[in-house]
Short mmCIF file of C-alpha atoms and ligand atoms in Angstrom, two decimals:
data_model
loop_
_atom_site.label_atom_id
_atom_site.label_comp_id
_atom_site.label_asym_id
_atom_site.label_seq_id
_atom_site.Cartn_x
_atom_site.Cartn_y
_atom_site.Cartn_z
CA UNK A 1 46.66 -154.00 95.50
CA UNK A 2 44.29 -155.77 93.55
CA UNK A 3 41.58 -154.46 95.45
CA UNK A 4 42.76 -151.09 96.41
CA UNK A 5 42.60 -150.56 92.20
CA UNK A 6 39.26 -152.10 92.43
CA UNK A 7 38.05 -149.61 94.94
CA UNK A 8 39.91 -147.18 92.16
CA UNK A 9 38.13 -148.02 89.43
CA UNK A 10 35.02 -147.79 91.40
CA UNK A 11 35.18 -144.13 92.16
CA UNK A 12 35.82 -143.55 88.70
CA UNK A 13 33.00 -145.81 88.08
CA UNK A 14 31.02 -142.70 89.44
CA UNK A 15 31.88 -140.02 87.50
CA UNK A 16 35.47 -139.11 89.52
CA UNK A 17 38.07 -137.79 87.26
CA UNK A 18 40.12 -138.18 90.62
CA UNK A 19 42.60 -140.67 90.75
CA UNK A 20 43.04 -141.52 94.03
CA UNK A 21 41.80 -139.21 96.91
CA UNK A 22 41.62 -136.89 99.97
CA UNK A 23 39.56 -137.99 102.98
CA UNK A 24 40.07 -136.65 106.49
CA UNK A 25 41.13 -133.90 104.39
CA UNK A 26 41.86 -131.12 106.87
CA UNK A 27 44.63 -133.31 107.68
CA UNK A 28 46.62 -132.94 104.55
CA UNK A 29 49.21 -130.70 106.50
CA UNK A 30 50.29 -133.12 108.97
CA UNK A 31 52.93 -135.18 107.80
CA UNK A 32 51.99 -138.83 107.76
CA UNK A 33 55.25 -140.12 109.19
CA UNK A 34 55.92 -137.53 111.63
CA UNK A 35 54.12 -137.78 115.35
CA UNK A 36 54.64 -134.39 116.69
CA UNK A 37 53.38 -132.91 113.43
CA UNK A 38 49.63 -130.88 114.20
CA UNK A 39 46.42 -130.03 111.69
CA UNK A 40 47.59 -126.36 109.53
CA UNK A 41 44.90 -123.84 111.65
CA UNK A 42 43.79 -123.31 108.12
CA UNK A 43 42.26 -126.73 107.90
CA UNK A 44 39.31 -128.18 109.44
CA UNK A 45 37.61 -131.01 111.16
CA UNK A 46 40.19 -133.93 111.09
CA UNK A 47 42.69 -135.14 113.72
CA UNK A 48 44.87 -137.88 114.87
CA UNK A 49 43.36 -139.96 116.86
CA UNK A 50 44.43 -141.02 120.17
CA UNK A 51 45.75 -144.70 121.14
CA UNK A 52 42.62 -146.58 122.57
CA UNK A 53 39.94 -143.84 121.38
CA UNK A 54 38.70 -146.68 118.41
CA UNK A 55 40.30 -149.73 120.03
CA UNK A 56 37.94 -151.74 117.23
CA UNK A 57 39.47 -149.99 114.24
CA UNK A 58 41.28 -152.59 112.23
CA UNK A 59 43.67 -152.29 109.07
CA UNK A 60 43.44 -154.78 106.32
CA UNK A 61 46.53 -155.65 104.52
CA UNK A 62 44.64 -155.32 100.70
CA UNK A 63 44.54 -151.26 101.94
CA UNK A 64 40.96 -150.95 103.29
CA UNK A 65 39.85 -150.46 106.90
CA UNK A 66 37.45 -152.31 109.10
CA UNK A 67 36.17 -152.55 112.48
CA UNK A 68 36.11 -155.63 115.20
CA UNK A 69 31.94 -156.86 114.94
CA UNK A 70 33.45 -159.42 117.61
CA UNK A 71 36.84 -160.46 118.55
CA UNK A 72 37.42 -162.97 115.70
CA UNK A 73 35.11 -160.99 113.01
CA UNK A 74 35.61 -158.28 111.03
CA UNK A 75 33.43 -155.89 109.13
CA UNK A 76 34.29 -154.47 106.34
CA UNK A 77 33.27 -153.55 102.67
CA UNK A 78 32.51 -156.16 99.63
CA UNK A 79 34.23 -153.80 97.80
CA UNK A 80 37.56 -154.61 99.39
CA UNK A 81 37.12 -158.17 99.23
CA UNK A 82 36.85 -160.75 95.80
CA UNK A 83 34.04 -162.98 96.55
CA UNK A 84 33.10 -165.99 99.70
CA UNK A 85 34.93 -168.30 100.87
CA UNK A 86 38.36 -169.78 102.58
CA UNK A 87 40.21 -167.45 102.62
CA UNK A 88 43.98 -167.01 104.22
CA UNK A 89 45.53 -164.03 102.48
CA UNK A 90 44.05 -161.20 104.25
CA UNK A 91 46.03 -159.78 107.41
CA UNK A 92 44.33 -157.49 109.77
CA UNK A 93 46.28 -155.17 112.13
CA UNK A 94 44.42 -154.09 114.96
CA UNK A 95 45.18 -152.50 118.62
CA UNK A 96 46.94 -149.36 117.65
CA UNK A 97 47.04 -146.19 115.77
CA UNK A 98 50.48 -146.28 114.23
CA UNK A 99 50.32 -149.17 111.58
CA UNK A 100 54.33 -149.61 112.74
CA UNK A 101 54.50 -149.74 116.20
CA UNK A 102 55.72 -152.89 117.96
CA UNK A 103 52.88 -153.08 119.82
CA UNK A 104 50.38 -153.93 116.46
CA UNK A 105 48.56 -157.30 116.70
CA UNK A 106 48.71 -158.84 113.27
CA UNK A 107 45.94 -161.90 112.80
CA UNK A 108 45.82 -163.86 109.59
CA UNK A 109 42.04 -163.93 107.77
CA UNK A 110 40.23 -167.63 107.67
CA UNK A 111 36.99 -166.60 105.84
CA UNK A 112 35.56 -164.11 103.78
CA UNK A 113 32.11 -163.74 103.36
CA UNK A 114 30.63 -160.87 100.87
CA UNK A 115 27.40 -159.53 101.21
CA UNK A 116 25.13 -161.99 99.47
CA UNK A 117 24.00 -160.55 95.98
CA UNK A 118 26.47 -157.69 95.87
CA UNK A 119 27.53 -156.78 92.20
CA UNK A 120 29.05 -153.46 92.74
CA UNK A 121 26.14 -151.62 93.53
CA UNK A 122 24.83 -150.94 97.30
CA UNK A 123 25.15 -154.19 99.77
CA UNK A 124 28.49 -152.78 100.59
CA UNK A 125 29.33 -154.85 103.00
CA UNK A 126 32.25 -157.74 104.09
CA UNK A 127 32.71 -159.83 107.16
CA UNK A 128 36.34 -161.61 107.07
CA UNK A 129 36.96 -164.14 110.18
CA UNK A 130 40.04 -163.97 111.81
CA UNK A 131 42.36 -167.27 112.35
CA UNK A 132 42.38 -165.81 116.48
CA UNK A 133 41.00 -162.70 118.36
CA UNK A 134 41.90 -159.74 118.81
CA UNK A 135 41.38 -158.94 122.31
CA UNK A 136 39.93 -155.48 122.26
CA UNK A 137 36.51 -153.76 122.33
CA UNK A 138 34.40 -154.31 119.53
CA UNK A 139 31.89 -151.71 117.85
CA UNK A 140 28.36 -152.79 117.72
CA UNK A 141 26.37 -152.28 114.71
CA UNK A 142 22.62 -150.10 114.64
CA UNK A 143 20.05 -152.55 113.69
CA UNK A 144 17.40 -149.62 113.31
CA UNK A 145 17.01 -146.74 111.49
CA UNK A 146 17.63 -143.86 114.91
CA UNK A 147 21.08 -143.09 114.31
CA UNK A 148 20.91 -141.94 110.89
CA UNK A 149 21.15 -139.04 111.36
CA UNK A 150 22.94 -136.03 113.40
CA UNK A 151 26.90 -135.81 113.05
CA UNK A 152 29.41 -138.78 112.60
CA UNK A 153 32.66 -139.68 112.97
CA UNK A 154 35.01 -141.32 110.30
CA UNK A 155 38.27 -142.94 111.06
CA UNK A 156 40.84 -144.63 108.75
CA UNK A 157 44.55 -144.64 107.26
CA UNK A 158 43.73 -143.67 104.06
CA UNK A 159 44.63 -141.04 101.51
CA UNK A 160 44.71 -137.19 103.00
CA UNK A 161 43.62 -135.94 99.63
CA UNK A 162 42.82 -136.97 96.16
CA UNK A 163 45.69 -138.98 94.73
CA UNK A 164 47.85 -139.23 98.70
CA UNK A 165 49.24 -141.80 99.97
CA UNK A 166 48.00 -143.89 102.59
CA UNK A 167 48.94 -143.12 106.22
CA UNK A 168 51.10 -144.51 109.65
CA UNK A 169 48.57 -143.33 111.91
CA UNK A 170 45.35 -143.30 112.53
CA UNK A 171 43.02 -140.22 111.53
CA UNK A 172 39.48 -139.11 112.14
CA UNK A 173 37.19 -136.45 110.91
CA UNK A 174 33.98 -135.77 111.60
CA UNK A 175 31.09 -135.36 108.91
CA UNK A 176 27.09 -134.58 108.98
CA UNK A 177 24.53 -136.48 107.57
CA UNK A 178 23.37 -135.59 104.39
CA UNK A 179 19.75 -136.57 103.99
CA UNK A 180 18.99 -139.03 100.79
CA UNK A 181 17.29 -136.13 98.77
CA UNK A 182 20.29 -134.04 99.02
CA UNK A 183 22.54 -136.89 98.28
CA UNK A 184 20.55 -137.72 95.32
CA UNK A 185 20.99 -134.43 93.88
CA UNK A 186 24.66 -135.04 93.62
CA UNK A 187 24.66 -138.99 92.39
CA UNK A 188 21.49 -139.61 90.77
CA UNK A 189 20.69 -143.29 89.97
CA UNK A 190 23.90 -143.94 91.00
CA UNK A 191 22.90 -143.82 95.21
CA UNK A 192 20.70 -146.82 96.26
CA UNK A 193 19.16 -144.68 99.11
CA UNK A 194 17.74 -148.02 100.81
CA UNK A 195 21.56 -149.41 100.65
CA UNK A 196 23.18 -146.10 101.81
CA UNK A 197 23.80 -143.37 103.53
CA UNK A 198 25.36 -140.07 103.20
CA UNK A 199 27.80 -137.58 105.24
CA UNK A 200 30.31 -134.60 104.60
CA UNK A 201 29.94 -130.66 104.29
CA UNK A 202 27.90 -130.89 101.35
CA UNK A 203 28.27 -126.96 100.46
CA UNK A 204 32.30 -126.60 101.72
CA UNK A 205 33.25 -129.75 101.49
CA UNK A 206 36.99 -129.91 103.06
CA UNK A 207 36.13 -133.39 105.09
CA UNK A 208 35.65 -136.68 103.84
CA UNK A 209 36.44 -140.20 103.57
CA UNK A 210 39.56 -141.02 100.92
CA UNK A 211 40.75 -143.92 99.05
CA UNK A 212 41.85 -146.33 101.31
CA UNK A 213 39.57 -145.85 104.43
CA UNK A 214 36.71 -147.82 102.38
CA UNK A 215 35.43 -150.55 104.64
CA UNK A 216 36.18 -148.51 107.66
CA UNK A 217 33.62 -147.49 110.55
CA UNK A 218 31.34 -144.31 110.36
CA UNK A 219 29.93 -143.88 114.01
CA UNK A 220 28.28 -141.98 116.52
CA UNK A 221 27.26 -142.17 120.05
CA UNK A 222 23.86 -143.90 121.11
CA UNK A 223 21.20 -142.48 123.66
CA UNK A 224 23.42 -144.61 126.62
CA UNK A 225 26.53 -142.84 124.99
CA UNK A 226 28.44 -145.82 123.62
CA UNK A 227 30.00 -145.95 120.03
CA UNK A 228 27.71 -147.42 117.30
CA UNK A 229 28.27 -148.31 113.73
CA UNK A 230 26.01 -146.80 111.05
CA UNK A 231 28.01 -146.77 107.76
CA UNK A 232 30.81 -148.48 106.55
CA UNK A 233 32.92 -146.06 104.19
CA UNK A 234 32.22 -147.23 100.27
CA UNK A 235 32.42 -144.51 97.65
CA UNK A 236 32.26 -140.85 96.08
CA UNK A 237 33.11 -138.67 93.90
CA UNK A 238 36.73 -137.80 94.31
CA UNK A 239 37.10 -136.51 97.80
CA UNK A 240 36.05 -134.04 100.19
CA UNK A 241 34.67 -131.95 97.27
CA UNK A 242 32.23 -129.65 97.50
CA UNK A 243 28.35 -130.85 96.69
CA UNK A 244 29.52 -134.68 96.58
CA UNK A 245 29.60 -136.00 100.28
CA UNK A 246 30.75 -139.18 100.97
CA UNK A 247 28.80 -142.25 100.74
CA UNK A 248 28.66 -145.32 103.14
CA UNK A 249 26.93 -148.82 103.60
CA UNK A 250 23.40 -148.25 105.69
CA UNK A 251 24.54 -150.34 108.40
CA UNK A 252 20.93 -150.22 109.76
CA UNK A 253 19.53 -152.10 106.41
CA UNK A 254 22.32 -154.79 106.73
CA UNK A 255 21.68 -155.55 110.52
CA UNK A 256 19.86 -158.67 110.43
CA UNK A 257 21.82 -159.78 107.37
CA UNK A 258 25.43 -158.86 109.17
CA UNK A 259 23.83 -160.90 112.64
CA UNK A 260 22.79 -164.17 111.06
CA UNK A 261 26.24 -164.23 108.27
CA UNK A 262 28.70 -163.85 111.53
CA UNK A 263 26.66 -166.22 113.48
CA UNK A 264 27.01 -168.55 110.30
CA UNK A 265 30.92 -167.93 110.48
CA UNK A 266 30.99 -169.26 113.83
CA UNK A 267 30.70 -165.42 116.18
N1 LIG B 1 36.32 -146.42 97.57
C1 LIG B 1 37.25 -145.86 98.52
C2 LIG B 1 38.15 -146.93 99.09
O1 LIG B 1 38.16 -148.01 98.57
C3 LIG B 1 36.59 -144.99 99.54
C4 LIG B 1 36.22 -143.72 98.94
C5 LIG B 1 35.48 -142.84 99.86
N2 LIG B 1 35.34 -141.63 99.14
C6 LIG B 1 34.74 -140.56 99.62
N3 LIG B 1 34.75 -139.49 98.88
N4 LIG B 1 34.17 -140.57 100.77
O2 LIG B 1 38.95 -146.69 99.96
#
């Protein structure tokens, strides 16, 4: 909870007179505890997602997301963490869509390690070990700059819309890049365009990102058509609004950084 009102405080950090937020947004009809409930045809861009389609999606039990970098590693955002070290108070749930089912594996954190020099401002980025794997595909990571660009995909059980509540099952949305100019425009000083990189319907808005999902995946496919990782969800400006897209880790800068800290936690 700590954390969660850390992440909070953050968005109002930026300028949000939100409290809490709406990501995945067209999704705000569908009932989070009901299965057979379906996206309002007056909404669009977000969906549940099916069982398997992210199998590296993880849930962290201080209410961010995160995806499998290996079996026993996790990547998330600094944000959602409180610093380096041992660390056994963080429980990731990974393997299924619906946070309740029976079928959830639930692995206890070891080891935290935050991005080295993060203060709150870009170097978004988290890698918690787990005490045992969890045996499912993992997502790798783009270590150059190619994938920045084209149209995304966000995942995460976080809010629906500004000031929801977090969700059962699993959503995803899909958002465009928004170039570091355009970006800009809407955050200033406040964007570290080296650090981070933009997506959402900058002129409708209606699709984002929400409170909660931080430390989650942002993705696309690869030339060979396999899932890679280029952003890790961090902040903006309330949710899904228009002119204020959403704004992730550069996964792309981190690369290197990400390799050689997992490789120092052991793979
Ligand atoms: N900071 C939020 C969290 O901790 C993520 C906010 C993402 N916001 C957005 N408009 N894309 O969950």
């Amino acid at each position: 909870m700590r954390n969660y009102l850390k992440a909070l405080r953050r968005t109002l950090a930026v300028g949000a007179v939100t409290l809490a937020a709406v990501s995945l947004q067209p999704l705000h009809a569908q009932a989070a505890d009901d299965p057979g409930a379906r996206p309002s045809p007056t909404v669009v861009g977000g969906v549940r997602a099916q069982q398997g389609e992210f199998p590296w999606m993880v849930r962290l039990s201080m209410g961010c997301g995160g995806a499998l970098y290996t079996q026993r590693i996790v990547l998330t955002a600094a944000h959602c963490v409180d610093g380096s070290g041992a660390n056994t108070s963080i429980t990731a749930t990974g393997g299924v869509v619906d946070l309740n089912s029976t079928q959830a594996i639930k692995v206890k954190s070891t080891q935290v390690l935050q991005a080295p020099g993060y203060n709150g401002t870009g170097k978004d980025w988290a890698l918690i070990k787990l005490a045992k794997p969890i045996a499912k595909p993992t997502l790798k990571i783009a270590d150059t700059t190619a994938y920045n660009n084209g149209t995304f995909t966000v995942a995460g059980w976080g809010a629906t819309r500004e000031g929801g509540g977090q969700q059962r099952y699993l959503l995803k949305a899909d958002v465009p890049f928004v170039d570091d100019t355009a970006c800009g425009q809407a955050y200033g000083g406040s964007l570290t365009p080296g650090e981070e990189i933009c997506a959402g319907k900058l002129k409708e808005g209606g699709v984002d990102t929400c409170q909660g999902d931080s430390g989650g995946p942002m993705f696309r496919k690869d030339n060979a058509g396999a899932w890679v990782q280029v952003g890790i969800t961090s902040w903006g400006t309330g949710c899904a609004r228009p002119g204020y897209p959403g704004v992730y880790t550069e996964v792309s800068t981190f690369a290197a950084d990400i390799k050689s800290a997992a490789a120092s936690l052991g793979g």
